[in-house]
């Protein structure tokens, strides 16, 4: 995908995922909807509020149950205030990143918290390093397949950017222990920028990432 391109949809058992790139930094905004109840989760109201609002109106009018911000960096919440106002939806983020957001989250997330959106259940996974309160969201669909929305903590080709060796070690440890050690190779990774990948594609390169460092 590229900024300004048409959204893409992936149908999954029990739900559907709509992905759209917004803003000049190619931020991914995800709309995940329960097909049974039509309730939807918005992940990262990143930029271009008019386009995000139009997508919501087209795909899930009046159905946004929650807006989750994956971390505190501005390019992931530029449209948050506008979209929260337009949808009247509550917002959520990890407590360690909450104070940097333009509006105070209605829900403060911790590692392992469960988020129910209709019949879909997401688990918040705290991944320390890119920011203090970065979170991924894990969804297991009705077939048992895993879908991982990783923000800027995991991309095709490596973990996210960190400020130094200490932060890299923290992020690498969390990503390996909480993501790669827990989920199978066919788990799909939906990052905060760019293309999707799978854990199976990335797993053989973990040692290279550790050696490369921050």
Tab-separated table of N, CA and C in Angstrom, residues 49-128:
chain	number	residue	atom	x	y	z
A	49	UNK	N	-7.861	12.758	8.946
A	49	UNK	CA	-9.129	12.422	9.591
A	49	UNK	C	-10.309	12.350	8.629
A	50	UNK	N	-10.300	13.149	7.578
A	50	UNK	CA	-11.415	13.105	6.626
A	50	UNK	C	-11.479	11.742	5.944
A	51	UNK	N	-10.336	11.199	5.561
A	51	UNK	CA	-10.323	9.879	4.908
A	51	UNK	C	-10.720	8.772	5.880
A	52	UNK	N	-10.234	8.862	7.111
A	52	UNK	CA	-10.597	7.845	8.100
A	52	UNK	C	-12.092	7.914	8.402
A	53	UNK	N	-12.615	9.122	8.554
A	53	UNK	CA	-14.046	9.261	8.824
A	53	UNK	C	-14.871	8.733	7.652
A	54	UNK	N	-14.421	8.996	6.436
A	54	UNK	CA	-15.139	8.485	5.256
A	54	UNK	C	-15.105	6.962	5.227
A	55	UNK	N	-13.967	6.373	5.588
A	55	UNK	CA	-13.865	4.921	5.633
A	55	UNK	C	-14.826	4.340	6.663
A	56	UNK	N	-14.864	4.948	7.830
A	56	UNK	CA	-15.773	4.488	8.881
A	56	UNK	C	-17.225	4.600	8.419
A	57	UNK	N	-17.580	5.723	7.819
A	57	UNK	CA	-18.948	5.935	7.346
A	57	UNK	C	-19.334	4.895	6.303
A	58	UNK	N	-18.401	4.561	5.452
A	58	UNK	CA	-18.666	3.588	4.391
A	58	UNK	C	-18.735	2.163	4.919
A	59	UNK	N	-17.808	1.812	5.818
A	59	UNK	CA	-17.657	0.419	6.213
A	59	UNK	C	-18.376	0.045	7.507
A	60	UNK	N	-18.354	0.934	8.487
A	60	UNK	CA	-18.881	0.580	9.814
A	60	UNK	C	-19.623	1.758	10.443
A	61	UNK	N	-20.615	2.331	9.780
A	61	UNK	CA	-21.262	3.533	10.318
A	61	UNK	C	-21.873	3.275	11.699
A	62	UNK	N	-21.472	4.124	12.658
A	62	UNK	CA	-22.027	4.037	14.002
A	62	UNK	C	-21.597	2.814	14.785
A	63	UNK	N	-20.566	2.104	14.325
A	63	UNK	CA	-20.220	0.832	14.944
A	63	UNK	C	-18.859	0.820	15.633
A	64	UNK	N	-18.157	1.949	15.697
A	64	UNK	CA	-16.837	1.957	16.331
A	64	UNK	C	-17.003	1.822	17.839
A	65	UNK	N	-16.561	0.680	18.366
A	65	UNK	CA	-16.702	0.417	19.794
A	65	UNK	C	-15.522	0.949	20.597
A	66	UNK	N	-14.343	1.081	19.941
A	66	UNK	CA	-13.144	1.520	20.649
A	66	UNK	C	-12.106	1.951	19.623
A	67	UNK	N	-11.292	2.939	20.001
A	67	UNK	CA	-10.136	3.363	19.216
A	67	UNK	C	-8.898	3.109	20.063
A	68	UNK	N	-7.988	2.276	19.570
A	68	UNK	CA	-6.750	1.975	20.288
A	68	UNK	C	-5.587	2.672	19.591
A	69	UNK	N	-4.760	3.330	20.379
A	69	UNK	CA	-3.512	3.928	19.885
A	69	UNK	C	-2.361	3.050	20.342
A	70	UNK	N	-1.544	2.598	19.394
A	70	UNK	CA	-0.504	1.623	19.732
A	70	UNK	C	0.655	2.213	20.516
A	71	UNK	N	0.938	3.515	20.319
A	71	UNK	CA	2.021	4.128	21.085
A	71	UNK	C	1.980	5.650	20.914
A	72	UNK	N	2.859	6.337	21.624
A	72	UNK	CA	2.750	7.781	21.798
A	72	UNK	C	3.236	8.628	20.627
A	73	UNK	N	3.893	8.084	19.637
A	73	UNK	CA	4.444	8.908	18.570
A	73	UNK	C	3.336	9.588	17.769
A	74	UNK	N	3.576	10.861	17.480
A	74	UNK	CA	2.553	11.726	16.896
A	74	UNK	C	1.977	11.176	15.590
A	75	UNK	N	2.813	10.534	14.782
A	75	UNK	CA	2.305	10.072	13.483
A	75	UNK	C	1.269	8.962	13.622
A	76	UNK	N	1.082	8.433	14.833
A	76	UNK	CA	0.065	7.401	15.050
A	76	UNK	C	-1.202	7.940	15.710
A	77	UNK	N	-1.226	9.233	16.033
A	77	UNK	CA	-2.445	9.772	16.660
A	77	UNK	C	-2.847	11.143	16.131
A	78	UNK	N	-2.287	11.543	15.013
A	78	UNK	CA	-2.562	12.884	14.507
A	78	UNK	C	-4.061	13.147	14.338
A	79	UNK	N	-4.820	12.121	13.957
A	79	UNK	CA	-6.267	12.280	13.718
A	79	UNK	C	-7.113	11.812	14.892
A	80	UNK	N	-6.485	11.414	15.990
A	80	UNK	CA	-7.227	10.781	17.086
A	80	UNK	C	-8.320	11.683	17.655
A	81	UNK	N	-7.973	12.904	17.954
A	81	UNK	CA	-8.953	13.802	18.578
A	81	UNK	C	-10.159	14.001	17.670
A	82	UNK	N	-9.912	14.206	16.381
A	82	UNK	CA	-11.008	14.423	15.435
A	82	UNK	C	-11.875	13.183	15.282
A	83	UNK	N	-11.261	12.023	15.179
A	83	UNK	CA	-12.036	10.802	14.967
A	83	UNK	C	-12.808	10.422	16.233
A	84	UNK	N	-12.219	10.621	17.381
A	84	UNK	CA	-12.938	10.348	18.626
A	84	UNK	C	-14.168	11.248	18.746
A	85	UNK	N	-14.017	12.509	18.358
A	85	UNK	CA	-15.152	13.429	18.407
A	85	UNK	C	-16.218	13.052	17.381
A	86	UNK	N	-15.793	12.670	16.191
A	86	UNK	CA	-16.741	12.350	15.125
A	86	UNK	C	-17.523	11.079	15.406
A	87	UNK	N	-16.895	10.112	16.076
A	87	UNK	CA	-17.537	8.823	16.314
A	87	UNK	C	-18.121	8.671	17.712
A	88	UNK	N	-17.729	9.557	18.635
A	88	UNK	CA	-18.095	9.442	20.057
A	88	UNK	C	-17.613	8.119	20.649
A	89	UNK	N	-16.601	7.522	20.039
A	89	UNK	CA	-16.080	6.243	20.523
A	89	UNK	C	-15.077	6.463	21.642
A	90	UNK	N	-15.045	5.581	22.632
A	90	UNK	CA	-14.008	5.668	23.668
A	90	UNK	C	-12.646	5.319	23.076
A	91	UNK	N	-11.602	5.732	23.776
A	91	UNK	CA	-10.239	5.502	23.308
A	91	UNK	C	-9.455	4.721	24.347
A	92	UNK	N	-8.371	4.088	23.884
A	92	UNK	CA	-7.543	3.286	24.786
A	92	UNK	C	-6.095	3.350	24.345
A	93	UNK	N	-5.190	3.239	25.320
A	93	UNK	CA	-3.755	3.175	25.080
A	93	UNK	C	-3.110	2.651	26.352
A	94	UNK	N	-1.851	2.219	26.230
A	94	UNK	CA	-1.139	1.776	27.433
A	94	UNK	C	-0.914	2.962	28.364
A	95	UNK	N	-0.992	2.709	29.638
A	95	UNK	CA	-0.902	3.778	30.634
A	95	UNK	C	0.430	4.533	30.575
A	96	UNK	N	1.515	3.878	30.159
A	96	UNK	CA	2.821	4.542	30.131
A	96	UNK	C	2.955	5.543	28.991
A	97	UNK	N	2.114	5.438	27.973
A	97	UNK	CA	2.140	6.390	26.863
A	97	UNK	C	0.963	7.349	26.880
A	98	UNK	N	0.061	7.182	27.818
A	98	UNK	CA	-1.217	7.898	27.793
A	98	UNK	C	-1.066	9.409	27.897
A	99	UNK	N	-0.136	9.874	28.714
A	99	UNK	CA	-0.030	11.315	28.965
A	99	UNK	C	0.430	12.097	27.739
A	100	UNK	N	1.041	11.446	26.775
A	100	UNK	CA	1.537	12.137	25.579
A	100	UNK	C	0.471	12.276	24.494
A	101	UNK	N	-0.675	11.653	24.667
A	101	UNK	CA	-1.711	11.678	23.639
A	101	UNK	C	-2.534	12.962	23.724
A	102	UNK	N	-3.178	13.360	22.628
A	102	UNK	CA	-3.909	14.634	22.618
A	102	UNK	C	-5.182	14.609	23.452
A	103	UNK	N	-5.712	13.425	23.712
A	103	UNK	CA	-6.848	13.280	24.618
A	103	UNK	C	-6.545	12.143	25.581
A	104	UNK	N	-7.008	12.279	26.803
A	104	UNK	CA	-6.765	11.248	27.801
A	104	UNK	C	-7.548	9.991	27.444
A	105	UNK	N	-6.904	8.825	27.356
A	105	UNK	CA	-7.638	7.607	27.011
A	105	UNK	C	-8.720	7.295	28.041
A	106	UNK	N	-9.834	6.805	27.543
A	106	UNK	CA	-10.899	6.358	28.443
A	106	UNK	C	-10.519	5.056	29.134
A	107	UNK	N	-9.673	4.282	28.474
A	107	UNK	CA	-9.244	3.007	29.045
A	107	UNK	C	-7.731	2.927	28.984
A	108	UNK	N	-7.114	2.593	30.107
A	108	UNK	CA	-5.670	2.423	30.184
A	108	UNK	C	-5.351	0.934	30.131
A	109	UNK	N	-4.515	0.568	29.167
A	109	UNK	CA	-4.228	-0.839	28.924
A	109	UNK	C	-2.996	-1.305	29.684
A	110	UNK	N	-3.019	-2.565	30.071
A	110	UNK	CA	-1.882	-3.243	30.669
A	110	UNK	C	-1.651	-4.545	29.911
A	111	UNK	N	-0.473	-5.104	30.073
A	111	UNK	CA	-0.129	-6.360	29.415
A	111	UNK	C	-1.129	-7.443	29.787
A	112	UNK	N	-1.677	-8.103	28.773
A	112	UNK	CA	-2.623	-9.187	29.009
A	112	UNK	C	-4.066	-8.782	29.074
A	113	UNK	N	-4.357	-7.483	29.047
A	113	UNK	CA	-5.751	-7.043	29.074
A	113	UNK	C	-6.493	-7.559	27.848
A	114	UNK	N	-7.763	-7.898	28.030
A	114	UNK	CA	-8.605	-8.390	26.949
A	114	UNK	C	-9.575	-7.293	26.513
A	115	UNK	N	-9.750	-7.184	25.213
A	115	UNK	CA	-10.638	-6.190	24.621
A	115	UNK	C	-11.660	-6.937	23.778
A	116	UNK	N	-12.925	-6.868	24.164
A	116	UNK	CA	-13.985	-7.532	23.421
A	116	UNK	C	-14.669	-6.540	22.496
A	117	UNK	N	-14.684	-6.871	21.219
A	117	UNK	CA	-15.358	-6.071	20.200
A	117	UNK	C	-16.361	-7.002	19.528
A	118	UNK	N	-17.622	-6.912	19.933
A	118	UNK	CA	-18.584	-7.905	19.501
A	118	UNK	C	-18.128	-9.273	19.950
A	119	UNK	N	-18.048	-10.218	19.013
A	119	UNK	CA	-17.596	-11.564	19.335
A	119	UNK	C	-16.090	-11.740	19.171
A	120	UNK	N	-15.394	-10.693	18.764
A	120	UNK	CA	-13.945	-10.753	18.612
A	120	UNK	C	-13.272	-10.383	19.929
A	121	UNK	N	-12.210	-11.084	20.256
A	121	UNK	CA	-11.455	-10.784	21.486
A	121	UNK	C	-9.999	-10.515	21.129
A	122	UNK	N	-9.518	-9.365	21.548
A	122	UNK	CA	-8.133	-8.955	21.340
A	122	UNK	C	-7.405	-8.983	22.681
A	123	UNK	N	-6.139	-9.349	22.641
A	123	UNK	CA	-5.297	-9.278	23.833
A	123	UNK	C	-4.235	-8.210	23.647
A	124	UNK	N	-4.103	-7.333	24.628
A	124	UNK	CA	-3.059	-6.314	24.603
A	124	UNK	C	-1.734	-6.930	25.048
A	125	UNK	N	-0.690	-6.701	24.254
A	125	UNK	CA	0.647	-7.215	24.552
A	125	UNK	C	1.590	-6.026	24.678
A	126	UNK	N	2.114	-5.807	25.857
A	126	UNK	CA	3.020	-4.688	26.111
A	126	UNK	C	4.413	-5.046	25.601
A	127	UNK	N	4.922	-4.248	24.665
A	127	UNK	CA	6.234	-4.467	24.066
A	127	UNK	C	7.110	-3.252	24.354
A	128	UNK	N	7.935	-3.332	25.345
A	128	UNK	CA	8.736	-2.195	25.810
A	128	UNK	C	9.943	-1.977	24.910
